[in-house]
Amino acid sequence: MTAINPTSLAAAWSRSRRAGLAFRAAGEADIAFLSRLYASTRMEELAVTGWSEVQKAAFLDMQFQAQHAHYHAHYPEADWLVVEHAREDIGRLYIERWPSQHRIIDIAFLPAHRRKGHGTALLRDLIDEAWLSGKYVSIHVEKNSPARRLYLELGFAVVEDKGVYDLMACAPAAGEVMAANPEIG
């Protein structure tokens, strides 16, 4: 699979462009930002642990490193993108395009940039891109994720219970692509 050119995405993804989003390939220089972003997505669940800030930071760093290594090992052809708004790093999008689907590996925004329409714009662009290719979009979503409601509103449905996560998919034409491609998981 050929990696996409992140600079061309702003032109191709019209909703994201209108929302002021830009994209660039993530690199080694982005590790500190990506780690901070990851930590911002886990802070609420760690609030009840009773751990010190040092313990929380060490745990979050270890978890980020494990997730980062896992993603790169299991999704070797993925596009690893940093999402920018007004030249500020605000999020990440990891996506791998397969013959039957576009798998969103991860999408996350810093707390100050959540619930501002950025995720909706980006997800709608990803859905359009996949559907124009006759594919569906899939993502693993934690059962208690606040973003779960957004996925449902955008037409995603649970296709497989994976324990803590649900595999959700959004397919064109009432599931025709998924029915023709049963290798969802």
Tab-separated table of C-alpha atoms in Angstrom:
chain	number	residue	atom	x	y	z
A	1	MET	CA	0.000	0.000	0.000
A	2	THR	CA	1.209	3.460	-0.800
A	3	ALA	CA	1.056	6.089	1.903
A	4	ILE	CA	-1.046	9.100	1.122
A	5	ASN	CA	0.358	12.577	0.888
A	6	PRO	CA	-0.944	14.339	4.022
A	7	THR	CA	-0.604	17.768	2.452
A	8	SER	CA	-3.137	16.824	-0.226
A	9	LEU	CA	-5.726	15.789	2.348
A	10	ALA	CA	-6.840	19.330	3.113
A	11	ALA	CA	-7.927	19.656	-0.502
A	12	ALA	CA	-9.533	16.203	-0.683
A	13	TRP	CA	-11.306	16.350	2.671
A	14	SER	CA	-13.583	19.349	2.171
A	15	ARG	CA	-15.302	19.293	5.566
A	16	SER	CA	-11.965	19.134	7.354
A	17	ARG	CA	-10.674	21.991	5.238
A	18	ARG	CA	-13.721	24.121	6.108
A	19	ALA	CA	-13.141	23.298	9.782
A	20	GLY	CA	-9.604	24.686	9.429
A	21	LEU	CA	-7.861	21.345	9.810
A	22	ALA	CA	-4.550	20.441	8.215
A	23	PHE	CA	-2.614	17.183	8.316
A	24	ARG	CA	1.010	16.109	8.294
A	25	ALA	CA	2.816	12.842	8.651
A	26	ALA	CA	3.746	12.093	12.260
A	27	GLY	CA	7.446	11.592	12.895
A	28	GLU	CA	9.881	11.038	15.735
A	29	ALA	CA	9.744	14.748	16.592
A	30	ASP	CA	6.035	14.294	17.392
A	31	ILE	CA	6.448	11.575	20.034
A	32	ALA	CA	6.219	14.012	22.977
A	33	PHE	CA	3.019	15.549	21.571
A	34	LEU	CA	1.505	12.144	20.793
A	35	SER	CA	2.329	10.931	24.304
A	36	ARG	CA	0.724	14.040	25.828
A	37	LEU	CA	-2.329	13.550	23.606
A	38	TYR	CA	-2.601	9.905	24.662
A	39	ALA	CA	-2.357	10.906	28.332
A	40	SER	CA	-5.167	13.427	27.852
A	41	THR	CA	-7.466	10.611	26.735
A	42	ARG	CA	-6.796	8.510	29.872
A	43	MET	CA	-6.743	11.115	32.667
A	44	GLU	CA	-10.364	10.682	33.691
A	45	GLU	CA	-10.009	6.966	34.365
A	46	LEU	CA	-6.801	7.509	36.369
A	47	ALA	CA	-8.409	10.142	38.584
A	48	VAL	CA	-9.863	7.403	40.803
A	49	THR	CA	-6.642	5.413	41.280
A	50	GLY	CA	-5.196	7.353	44.188
A	51	TRP	CA	-1.833	7.332	42.441
A	52	SER	CA	0.587	10.236	42.685
A	53	GLU	CA	1.117	12.431	39.624
A	54	VAL	CA	4.529	10.786	39.154
A	55	GLN	CA	2.957	7.315	39.204
A	56	LYS	CA	0.258	8.398	36.748
A	57	ALA	CA	2.840	9.929	34.404
A	58	ALA	CA	5.003	6.787	34.485
A	59	PHE	CA	1.989	4.543	33.839
A	60	LEU	CA	0.727	6.714	30.989
A	61	ASP	CA	4.163	6.834	29.373
A	62	MET	CA	4.467	3.049	29.585
A	63	GLN	CA	0.968	2.611	28.125
A	64	PHE	CA	1.654	5.073	25.308
A	65	GLN	CA	4.888	3.296	24.376
A	66	ALA	CA	3.090	-0.072	24.351
A	67	GLN	CA	0.218	1.274	22.245
A	68	HIS	CA	2.586	3.011	19.836
A	69	ALA	CA	4.633	-0.177	19.344
A	70	HIS	CA	1.486	-2.298	18.948
A	71	TYR	CA	-0.023	-0.001	16.336
A	72	HIS	CA	3.147	0.109	14.260
A	73	ALA	CA	3.610	-3.668	14.465
A	74	HIS	CA	0.016	-4.533	13.546
A	75	TYR	CA	-0.736	-1.781	11.022
A	76	PRO	CA	2.471	-1.477	8.978
A	77	GLU	CA	0.830	0.280	6.020
A	78	ALA	CA	-1.047	2.885	8.041
A	79	ASP	CA	-0.960	6.618	7.611
A	80	TRP	CA	0.134	8.221	10.886
A	81	LEU	CA	-1.150	11.783	10.805
A	82	VAL	CA	-0.948	14.729	13.170
A	83	VAL	CA	-4.028	16.933	12.958
A	84	GLU	CA	-3.365	20.674	13.065
A	85	HIS	CA	-5.622	23.680	13.510
A	86	ALA	CA	-4.261	27.215	13.120
A	87	ARG	CA	-0.767	25.664	12.949
A	88	GLU	CA	-1.209	24.061	16.362
A	89	ASP	CA	-1.013	20.296	16.873
A	90	ILE	CA	-4.440	19.310	18.185
A	91	GLY	CA	-4.892	15.617	17.432
A	92	ARG	CA	-3.975	12.461	15.621
A	93	LEU	CA	-5.513	10.240	12.994
A	94	TYR	CA	-4.133	6.794	12.306
A	95	ILE	CA	-5.781	5.028	9.382
A	96	GLU	CA	-4.996	2.017	7.233
A	97	ARG	CA	-6.728	1.506	3.895
A	98	TRP	CA	-7.484	-2.132	3.102
A	99	PRO	CA	-9.067	-3.581	-0.054
A	100	SER	CA	-12.510	-3.808	1.567
A	101	GLN	CA	-12.421	-1.061	4.170
A	102	HIS	CA	-10.719	1.905	5.715
A	103	ARG	CA	-9.790	1.034	9.295
A	104	ILE	CA	-9.494	3.957	11.673
A	105	ILE	CA	-6.853	2.759	14.092
A	106	ASP	CA	-7.105	5.817	16.291
A	107	ILE	CA	-8.535	9.300	16.257
A	108	ALA	CA	-8.053	11.669	19.190
A	109	PHE	CA	-8.043	15.373	19.958
A	110	LEU	CA	-6.685	17.397	22.863
A	111	PRO	CA	-9.405	18.292	25.402
A	112	ALA	CA	-9.604	21.946	24.303
A	113	HIS	CA	-10.365	20.800	20.748
A	114	ARG	CA	-13.031	18.196	21.504
A	115	ARG	CA	-16.716	18.868	20.821
A	116	LYS	CA	-15.858	21.615	18.342
A	117	GLY	CA	-16.910	19.722	15.212
A	118	HIS	CA	-13.397	18.670	14.181
A	119	GLY	CA	-14.038	14.965	14.705
A	120	THR	CA	-17.395	15.125	12.937
A	121	ALA	CA	-15.881	16.872	9.910
A	122	LEU	CA	-12.980	14.436	9.720
A	123	LEU	CA	-15.147	11.338	10.164
A	124	ARG	CA	-17.588	12.494	7.478
A	125	ASP	CA	-14.656	13.037	5.105
A	126	LEU	CA	-13.305	9.556	5.876
A	127	ILE	CA	-16.735	8.026	5.289
A	128	ASP	CA	-17.079	9.865	1.963
A	129	GLU	CA	-13.593	8.777	0.865
A	130	ALA	CA	-14.305	5.137	1.662
A	131	TRP	CA	-17.785	5.090	0.163
A	132	LEU	CA	-16.567	6.650	-3.081
A	133	SER	CA	-14.240	3.641	-3.322
A	134	GLY	CA	-17.057	1.208	-2.527
A	135	LYS	CA	-15.626	0.501	0.926
A	136	TYR	CA	-16.811	0.849	4.480
A	137	VAL	CA	-15.135	2.476	7.483
A	138	SER	CA	-14.458	0.590	10.704
A	139	ILE	CA	-13.083	1.425	14.132
A	140	HIS	CA	-12.763	-0.181	17.556
A	141	VAL	CA	-14.602	1.969	20.122
A	142	GLU	CA	-14.504	1.570	23.885
A	143	LYS	CA	-17.960	0.773	25.210
A	144	ASN	CA	-17.836	3.763	27.590
A	145	SER	CA	-16.286	6.238	25.130
A	146	PRO	CA	-18.009	9.632	24.994
A	147	ALA	CA	-17.403	9.575	21.211
A	148	ARG	CA	-19.555	6.466	20.827
A	149	ARG	CA	-22.683	8.603	20.439
A	150	LEU	CA	-21.066	10.500	17.555
A	151	TYR	CA	-20.236	7.255	15.752
A	152	LEU	CA	-23.839	6.103	16.095
A	153	GLU	CA	-25.133	9.462	14.827
A	154	LEU	CA	-22.874	9.162	11.775
A	155	GLY	CA	-24.273	5.750	10.881
A	156	PHE	CA	-21.786	3.397	12.510
A	157	ALA	CA	-23.206	0.190	13.944
A	158	VAL	CA	-21.721	-2.435	16.234
A	159	VAL	CA	-20.677	-5.418	14.143
A	160	GLU	CA	-18.701	-7.350	16.758
A	161	ASP	CA	-18.354	-7.302	20.535
A	162	LYS	CA	-14.650	-7.375	21.394
A	163	GLY	CA	-14.994	-7.195	25.185
A	164	VAL	CA	-13.960	-3.726	26.333
A	165	TYR	CA	-14.292	-2.532	22.724
A	166	ASP	CA	-16.922	-2.858	20.043
A	167	LEU	CA	-15.939	-3.092	16.414
A	168	MET	CA	-18.140	-0.533	14.695
A	169	ALA	CA	-18.569	-0.044	10.957
A	170	CYS	CA	-20.257	2.416	8.663
A	171	ALA	CA	-21.117	1.026	5.256
A	172	PRO	CA	-22.726	2.543	2.163
A	173	ALA	CA	-26.071	1.369	0.823
A	174	ALA	CA	-27.381	-0.219	4.013
A	175	GLY	CA	-24.490	-2.604	4.462
A	176	GLU	CA	-24.011	-3.922	0.941
A	177	VAL	CA	-20.238	-3.544	1.137
A	178	MET	CA	-20.078	-5.347	4.500
A	179	ALA	CA	-22.296	-8.172	3.251
A	180	ALA	CA	-20.034	-8.628	0.239
A	181	ASN	CA	-16.900	-8.495	2.433
A	182	PRO	CA	-17.446	-10.575	5.585
A	183	GLU	CA	-13.807	-10.198	6.697
A	184	ILE	CA	-14.680	-7.160	8.847
A	185	GLY	CA	-12.715	-8.101	11.967
